[in-house]
PDB file of C-alpha atoms in Angstrom:
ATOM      1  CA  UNK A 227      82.849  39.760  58.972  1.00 54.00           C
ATOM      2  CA  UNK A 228      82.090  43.648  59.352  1.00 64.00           C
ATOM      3  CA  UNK A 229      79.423  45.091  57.075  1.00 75.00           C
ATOM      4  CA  UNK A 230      80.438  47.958  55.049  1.00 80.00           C
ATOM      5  CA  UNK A 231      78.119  51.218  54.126  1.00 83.00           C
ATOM      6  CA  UNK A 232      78.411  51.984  51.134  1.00 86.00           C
ATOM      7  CA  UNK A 233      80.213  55.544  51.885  1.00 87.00           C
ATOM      8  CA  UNK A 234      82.559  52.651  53.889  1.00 88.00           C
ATOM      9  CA  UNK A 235      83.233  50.796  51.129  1.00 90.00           C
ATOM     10  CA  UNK A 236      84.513  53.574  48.598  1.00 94.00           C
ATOM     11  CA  UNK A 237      86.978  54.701  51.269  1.00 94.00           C
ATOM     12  CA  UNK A 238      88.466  51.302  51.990  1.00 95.00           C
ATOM     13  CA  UNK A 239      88.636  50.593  48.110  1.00 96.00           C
ATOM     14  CA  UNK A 240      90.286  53.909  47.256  1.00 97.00           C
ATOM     15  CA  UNK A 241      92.805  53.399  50.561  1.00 97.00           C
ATOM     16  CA  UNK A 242      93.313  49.951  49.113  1.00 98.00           C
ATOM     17  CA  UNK A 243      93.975  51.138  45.682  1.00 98.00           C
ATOM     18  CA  UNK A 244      96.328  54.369  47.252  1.00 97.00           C
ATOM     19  CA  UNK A 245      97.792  51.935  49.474  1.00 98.00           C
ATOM     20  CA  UNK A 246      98.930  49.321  47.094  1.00 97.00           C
ATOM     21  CA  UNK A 247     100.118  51.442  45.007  1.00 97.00           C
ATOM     22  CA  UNK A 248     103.057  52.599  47.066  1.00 97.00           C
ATOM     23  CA  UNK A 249     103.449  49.148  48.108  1.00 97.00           C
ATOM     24  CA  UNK A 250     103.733  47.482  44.579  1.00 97.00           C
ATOM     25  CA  UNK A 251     105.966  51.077  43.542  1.00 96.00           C
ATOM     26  CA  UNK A 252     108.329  50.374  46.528  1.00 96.00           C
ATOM     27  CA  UNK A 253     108.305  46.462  46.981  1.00 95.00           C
ATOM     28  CA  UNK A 254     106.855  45.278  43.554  1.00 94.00           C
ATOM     29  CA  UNK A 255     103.941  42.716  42.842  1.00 94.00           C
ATOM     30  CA  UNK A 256     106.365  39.484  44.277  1.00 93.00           C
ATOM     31  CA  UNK A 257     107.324  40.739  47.216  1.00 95.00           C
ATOM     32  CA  UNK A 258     104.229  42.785  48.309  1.00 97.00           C
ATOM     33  CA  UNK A 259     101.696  40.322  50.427  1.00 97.00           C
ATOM     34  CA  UNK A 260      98.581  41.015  50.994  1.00 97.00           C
ATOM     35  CA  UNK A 261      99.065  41.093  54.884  1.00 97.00           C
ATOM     36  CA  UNK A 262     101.634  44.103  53.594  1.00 98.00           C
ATOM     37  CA  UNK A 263      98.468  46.324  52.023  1.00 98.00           C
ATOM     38  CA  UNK A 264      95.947  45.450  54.703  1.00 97.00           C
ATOM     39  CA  UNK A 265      98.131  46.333  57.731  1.00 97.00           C
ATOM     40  CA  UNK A 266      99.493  50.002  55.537  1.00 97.00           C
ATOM     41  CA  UNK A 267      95.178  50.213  55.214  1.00 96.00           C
ATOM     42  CA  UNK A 268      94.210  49.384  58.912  1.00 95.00           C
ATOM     43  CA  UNK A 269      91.265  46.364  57.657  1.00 94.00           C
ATOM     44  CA  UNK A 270      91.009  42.737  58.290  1.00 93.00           C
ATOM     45  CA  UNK A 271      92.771  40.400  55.816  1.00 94.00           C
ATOM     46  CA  UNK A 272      89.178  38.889  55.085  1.00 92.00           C
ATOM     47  CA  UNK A 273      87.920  42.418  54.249  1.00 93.00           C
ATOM     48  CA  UNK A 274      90.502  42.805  51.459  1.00 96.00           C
ATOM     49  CA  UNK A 275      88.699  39.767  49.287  1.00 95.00           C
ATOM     50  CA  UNK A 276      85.379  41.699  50.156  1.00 93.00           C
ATOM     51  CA  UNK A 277      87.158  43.757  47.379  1.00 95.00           C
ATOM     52  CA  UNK A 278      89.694  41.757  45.035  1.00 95.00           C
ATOM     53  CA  UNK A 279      89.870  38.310  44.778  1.00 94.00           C
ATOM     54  CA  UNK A 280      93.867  38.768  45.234  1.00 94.00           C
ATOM     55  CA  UNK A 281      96.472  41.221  45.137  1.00 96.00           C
ATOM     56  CA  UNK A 282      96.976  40.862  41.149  1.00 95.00           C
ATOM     57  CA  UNK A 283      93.414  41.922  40.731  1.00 94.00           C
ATOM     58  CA  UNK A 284      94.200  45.134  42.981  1.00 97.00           C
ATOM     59  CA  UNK A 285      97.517  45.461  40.696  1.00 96.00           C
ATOM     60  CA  UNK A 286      95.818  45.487  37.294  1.00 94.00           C
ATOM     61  CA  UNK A 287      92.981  47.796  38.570  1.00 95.00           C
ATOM     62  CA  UNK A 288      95.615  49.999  39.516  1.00 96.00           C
ATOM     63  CA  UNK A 289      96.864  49.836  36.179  1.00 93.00           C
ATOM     64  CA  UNK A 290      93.842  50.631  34.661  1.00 91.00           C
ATOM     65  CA  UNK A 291      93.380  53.580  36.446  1.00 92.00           C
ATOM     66  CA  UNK A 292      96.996  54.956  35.891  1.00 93.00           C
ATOM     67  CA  UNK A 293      96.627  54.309  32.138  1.00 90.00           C
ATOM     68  CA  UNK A 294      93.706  56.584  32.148  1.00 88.00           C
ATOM     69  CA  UNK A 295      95.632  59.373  30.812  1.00 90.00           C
ATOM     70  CA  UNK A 296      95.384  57.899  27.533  1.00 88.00           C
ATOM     71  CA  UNK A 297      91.766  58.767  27.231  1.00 87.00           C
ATOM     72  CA  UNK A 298      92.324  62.387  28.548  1.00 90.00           C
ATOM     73  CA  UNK A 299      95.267  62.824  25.637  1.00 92.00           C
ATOM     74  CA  UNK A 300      93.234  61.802  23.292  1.00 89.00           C
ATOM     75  CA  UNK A 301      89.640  63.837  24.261  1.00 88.00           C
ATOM     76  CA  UNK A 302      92.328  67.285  24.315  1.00 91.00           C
ATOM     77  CA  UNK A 303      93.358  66.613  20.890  1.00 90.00           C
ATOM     78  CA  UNK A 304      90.214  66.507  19.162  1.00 84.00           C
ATOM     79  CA  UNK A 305      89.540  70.009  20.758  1.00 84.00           C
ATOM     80  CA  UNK A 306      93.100  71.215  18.905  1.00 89.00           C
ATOM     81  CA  UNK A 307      93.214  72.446  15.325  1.00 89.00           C
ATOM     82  CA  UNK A 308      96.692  71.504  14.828  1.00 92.00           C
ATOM     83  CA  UNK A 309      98.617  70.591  11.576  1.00 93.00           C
ATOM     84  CA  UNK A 310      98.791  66.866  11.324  1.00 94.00           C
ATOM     85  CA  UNK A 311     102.731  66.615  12.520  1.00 95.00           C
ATOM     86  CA  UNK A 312     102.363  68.592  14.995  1.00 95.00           C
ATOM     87  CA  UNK A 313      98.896  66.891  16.340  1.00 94.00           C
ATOM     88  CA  UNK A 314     100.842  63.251  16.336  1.00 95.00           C
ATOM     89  CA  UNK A 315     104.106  64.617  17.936  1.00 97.00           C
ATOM     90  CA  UNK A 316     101.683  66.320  20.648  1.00 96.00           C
ATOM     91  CA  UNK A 317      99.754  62.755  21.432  1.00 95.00           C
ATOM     92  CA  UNK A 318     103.440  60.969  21.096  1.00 96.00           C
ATOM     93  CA  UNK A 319     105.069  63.638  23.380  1.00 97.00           C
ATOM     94  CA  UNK A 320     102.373  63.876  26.071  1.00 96.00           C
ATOM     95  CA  UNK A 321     102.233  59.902  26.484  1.00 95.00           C
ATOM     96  CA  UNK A 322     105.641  59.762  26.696  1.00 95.00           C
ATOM     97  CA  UNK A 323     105.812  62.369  29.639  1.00 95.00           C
ATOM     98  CA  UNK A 324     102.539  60.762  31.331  1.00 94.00           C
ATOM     99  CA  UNK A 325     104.776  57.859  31.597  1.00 93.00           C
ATOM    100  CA  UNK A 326     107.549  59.508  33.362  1.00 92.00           C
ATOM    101  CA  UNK A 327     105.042  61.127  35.697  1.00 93.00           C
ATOM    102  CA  UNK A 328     104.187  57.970  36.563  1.00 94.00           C
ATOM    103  CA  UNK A 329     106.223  55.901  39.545  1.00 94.00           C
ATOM    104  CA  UNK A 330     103.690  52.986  38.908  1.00 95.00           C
ATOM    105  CA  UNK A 331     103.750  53.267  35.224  1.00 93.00           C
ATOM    106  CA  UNK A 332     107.423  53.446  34.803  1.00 90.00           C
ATOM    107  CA  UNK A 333     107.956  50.097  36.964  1.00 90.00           C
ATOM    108  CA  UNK A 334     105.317  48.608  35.072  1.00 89.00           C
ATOM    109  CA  UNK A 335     106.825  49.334  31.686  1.00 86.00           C
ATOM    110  CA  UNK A 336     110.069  47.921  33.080  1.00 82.00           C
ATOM    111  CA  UNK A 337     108.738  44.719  33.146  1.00 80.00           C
ATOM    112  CA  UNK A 338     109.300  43.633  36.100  1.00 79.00           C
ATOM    113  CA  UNK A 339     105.729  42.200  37.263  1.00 87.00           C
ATOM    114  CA  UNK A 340     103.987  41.370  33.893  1.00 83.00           C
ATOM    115  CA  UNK A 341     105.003  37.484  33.831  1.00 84.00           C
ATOM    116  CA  UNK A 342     103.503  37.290  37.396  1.00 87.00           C
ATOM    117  CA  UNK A 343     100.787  39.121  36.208  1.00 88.00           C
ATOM    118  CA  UNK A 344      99.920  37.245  33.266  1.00 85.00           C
ATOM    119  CA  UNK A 345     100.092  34.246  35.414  1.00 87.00           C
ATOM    120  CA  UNK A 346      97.482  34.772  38.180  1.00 87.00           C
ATOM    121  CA  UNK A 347      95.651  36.853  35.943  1.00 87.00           C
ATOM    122  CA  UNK A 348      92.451  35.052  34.293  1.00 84.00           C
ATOM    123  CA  UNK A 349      93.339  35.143  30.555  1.00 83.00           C
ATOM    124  CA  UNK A 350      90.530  36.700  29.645  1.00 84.00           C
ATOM    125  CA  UNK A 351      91.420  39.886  31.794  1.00 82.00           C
ATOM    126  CA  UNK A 352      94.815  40.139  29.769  1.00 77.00           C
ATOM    127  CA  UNK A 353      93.081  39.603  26.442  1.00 81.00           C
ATOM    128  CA  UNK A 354      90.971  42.504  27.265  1.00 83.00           C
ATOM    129  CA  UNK A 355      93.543  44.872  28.165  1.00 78.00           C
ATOM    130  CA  UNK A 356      95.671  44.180  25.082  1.00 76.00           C
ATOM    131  CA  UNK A 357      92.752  44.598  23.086  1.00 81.00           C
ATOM    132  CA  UNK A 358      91.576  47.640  24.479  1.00 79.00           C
ATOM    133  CA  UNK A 359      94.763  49.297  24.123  1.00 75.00           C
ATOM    134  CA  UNK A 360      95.159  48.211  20.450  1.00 80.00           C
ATOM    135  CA  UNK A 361      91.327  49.124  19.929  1.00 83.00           C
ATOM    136  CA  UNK A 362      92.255  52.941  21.299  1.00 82.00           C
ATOM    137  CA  UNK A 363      94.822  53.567  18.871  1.00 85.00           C
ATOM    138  CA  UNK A 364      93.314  51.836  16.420  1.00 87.00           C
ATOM    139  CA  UNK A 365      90.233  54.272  16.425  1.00 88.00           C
ATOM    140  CA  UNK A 366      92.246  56.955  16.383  1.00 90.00           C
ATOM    141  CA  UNK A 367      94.876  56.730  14.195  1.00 91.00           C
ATOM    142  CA  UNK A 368      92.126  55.280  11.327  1.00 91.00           C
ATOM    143  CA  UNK A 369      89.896  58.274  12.288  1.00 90.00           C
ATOM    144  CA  UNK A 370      92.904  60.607  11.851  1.00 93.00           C
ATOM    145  CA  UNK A 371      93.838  58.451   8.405  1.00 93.00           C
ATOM    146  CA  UNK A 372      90.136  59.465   7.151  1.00 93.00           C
ATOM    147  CA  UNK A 373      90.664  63.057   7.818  1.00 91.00           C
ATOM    148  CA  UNK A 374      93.930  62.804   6.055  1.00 92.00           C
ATOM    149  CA  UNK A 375      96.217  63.844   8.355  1.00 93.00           C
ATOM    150  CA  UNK A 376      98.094  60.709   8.928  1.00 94.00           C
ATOM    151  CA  UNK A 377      99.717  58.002   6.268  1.00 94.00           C
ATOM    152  CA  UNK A 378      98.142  55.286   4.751  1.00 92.00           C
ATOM    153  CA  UNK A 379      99.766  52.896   7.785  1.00 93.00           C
ATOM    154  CA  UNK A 380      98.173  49.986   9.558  1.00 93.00           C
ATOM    155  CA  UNK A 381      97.032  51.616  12.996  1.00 90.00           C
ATOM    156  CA  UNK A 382      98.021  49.026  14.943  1.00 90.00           C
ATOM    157  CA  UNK A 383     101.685  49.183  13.399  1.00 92.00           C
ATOM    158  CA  UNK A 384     101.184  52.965  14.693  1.00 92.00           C
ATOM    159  CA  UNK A 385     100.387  52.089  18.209  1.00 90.00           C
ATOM    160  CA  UNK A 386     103.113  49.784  18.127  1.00 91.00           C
ATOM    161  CA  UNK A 387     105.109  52.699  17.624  1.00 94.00           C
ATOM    162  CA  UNK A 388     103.940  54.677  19.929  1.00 93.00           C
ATOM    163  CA  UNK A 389     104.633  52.047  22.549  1.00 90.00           C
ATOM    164  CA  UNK A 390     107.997  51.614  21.447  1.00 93.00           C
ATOM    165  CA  UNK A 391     108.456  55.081  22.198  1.00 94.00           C
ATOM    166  CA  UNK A 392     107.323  54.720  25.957  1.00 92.00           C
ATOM    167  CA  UNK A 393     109.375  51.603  26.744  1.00 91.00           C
ATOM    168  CA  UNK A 394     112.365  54.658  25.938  1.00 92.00           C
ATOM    169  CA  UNK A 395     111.413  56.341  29.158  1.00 89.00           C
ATOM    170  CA  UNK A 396     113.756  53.321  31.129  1.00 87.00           C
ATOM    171  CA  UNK A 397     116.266  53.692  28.987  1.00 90.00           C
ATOM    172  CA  UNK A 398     116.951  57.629  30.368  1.00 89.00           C
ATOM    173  CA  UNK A 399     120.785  56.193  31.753  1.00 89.00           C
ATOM    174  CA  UNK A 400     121.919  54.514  29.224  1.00 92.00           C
ATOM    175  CA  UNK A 401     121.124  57.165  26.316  1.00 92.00           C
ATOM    176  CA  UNK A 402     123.049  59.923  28.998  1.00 94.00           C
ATOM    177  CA  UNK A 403     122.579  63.478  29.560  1.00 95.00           C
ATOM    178  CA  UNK A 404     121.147  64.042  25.828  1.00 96.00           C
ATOM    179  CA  UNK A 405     118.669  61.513  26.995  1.00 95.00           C
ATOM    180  CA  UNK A 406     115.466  64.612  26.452  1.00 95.00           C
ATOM    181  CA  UNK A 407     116.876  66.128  23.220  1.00 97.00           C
ATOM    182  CA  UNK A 408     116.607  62.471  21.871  1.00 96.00           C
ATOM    183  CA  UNK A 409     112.926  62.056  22.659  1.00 96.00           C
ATOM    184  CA  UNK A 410     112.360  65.299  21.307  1.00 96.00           C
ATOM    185  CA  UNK A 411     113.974  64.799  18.328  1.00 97.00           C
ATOM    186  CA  UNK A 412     112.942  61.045  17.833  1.00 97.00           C
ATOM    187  CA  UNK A 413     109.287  61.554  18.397  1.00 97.00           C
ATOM    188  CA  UNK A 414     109.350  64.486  15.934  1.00 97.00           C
ATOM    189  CA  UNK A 415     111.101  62.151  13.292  1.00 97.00           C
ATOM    190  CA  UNK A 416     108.068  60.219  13.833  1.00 97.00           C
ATOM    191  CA  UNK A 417     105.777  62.531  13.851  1.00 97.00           C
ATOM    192  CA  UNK A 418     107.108  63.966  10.796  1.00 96.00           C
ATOM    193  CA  UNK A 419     107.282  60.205   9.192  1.00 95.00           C
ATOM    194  CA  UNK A 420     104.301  59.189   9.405  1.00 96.00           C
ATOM    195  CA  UNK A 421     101.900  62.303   9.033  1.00 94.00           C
ATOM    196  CA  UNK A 422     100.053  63.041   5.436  1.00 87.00           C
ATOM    197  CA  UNK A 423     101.873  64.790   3.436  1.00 75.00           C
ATOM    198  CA  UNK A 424      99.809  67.969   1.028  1.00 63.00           C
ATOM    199  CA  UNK A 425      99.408  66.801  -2.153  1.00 55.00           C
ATOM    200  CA  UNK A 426     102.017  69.061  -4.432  1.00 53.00           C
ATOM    201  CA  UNK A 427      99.967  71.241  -6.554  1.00 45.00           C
ATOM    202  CA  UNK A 428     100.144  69.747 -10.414  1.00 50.00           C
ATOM    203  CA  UNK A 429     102.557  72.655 -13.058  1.00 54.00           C
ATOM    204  CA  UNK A 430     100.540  74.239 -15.289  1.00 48.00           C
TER     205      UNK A 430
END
């Protein structure tokens, strides 16, 4: 088995995450093989496991890195003094449109691998994702709830929400060619909903 540098070994794990990518986008997680990613990269089969134990380990690390955007979303709003509707709609509106962006994302959020996924998957993996994706929202919508610009919600019922919202982008079809005026005006309903209202000032 070849021995890898270590300048080596970040190109053939970047070509392998690149690489898979398109595969998984075009073929999905079933009917991608590992012979498939290793022959599109140019390595031995045995390299590949030099890297991930199998191809649902490259598949989830892909998704981590796609759902990075979350963390970039939320690091631009806490430079924004926005009022509190508008600052929700904005993290609502910006996810939703990451999504889109996103080839991988959007066949991920169609569903179409995630039983596969969960199956080869060691639980603990899944676990952590779930968790960390509650535990981001979760921060920040309670964080957000202290500075009183959102409603005195459980945060997790407000990620739920805002997931509910992505899972929209496959529905772009069947909703028709009002399909963007709907998000629009949907997340703003939201937005709207569930921000703090000001206090009304008492009558004299």
């Amino acid at each position: 088995m070849p021995k890898f540098n270590e300048h080596e070994k970040q190109h053939i794990r970047e070509l392998l995450l690149n690489k898979g990518k398109e595969l998984f986008v075009q073929y999905g997680l079933k009917k991608t093989s590992i012979d498939d990613i290793v022959q599109a990269c140019g390595i031995a089969k045995g390299s590949f496991y030099r890297f991930f134990p199998s191809k649902e380990e490259l598949y989830y690390e892909i998704l981590r890195q796609e759902e990075a955007f979350t963390g970039d979303i939320i690091a631009e709003l806490k430079g924004l003094d926005l009022p509190p509707a508008q600052l929700i709609e904005k993290l609502f509106y910006d996810s939703f449109q990451a999504i889109e962006r996103s080839p991988f994302l959007s066949m991920v959020m169609r569903g179409y691998d995630w039983a596969q996924l969960i199956r080869k998957l060691p639980p603990e993996a899944m676990e952590e994702h779930t968790e960390a994706d509650q535990q981001l929202g979760r921060e920040l919508f309670a964080k957000w709830q202290k500075e009183g610009k959102l409603a005195p919600l459980d945060p997790d019922v407000i990620t739920g929400m805002l997931r509910a919202v992505l899972l929209l982008s496959q529905h772009r079809q069947e909703l028709g060619p009002l399909f963007d005026d709907i998000i629009v005006q949907l997340i703003r309903s939201i937005a709207l909903g569930i921000s703090a209202k000001p206090e009304k000032a008492p009558r004299s």
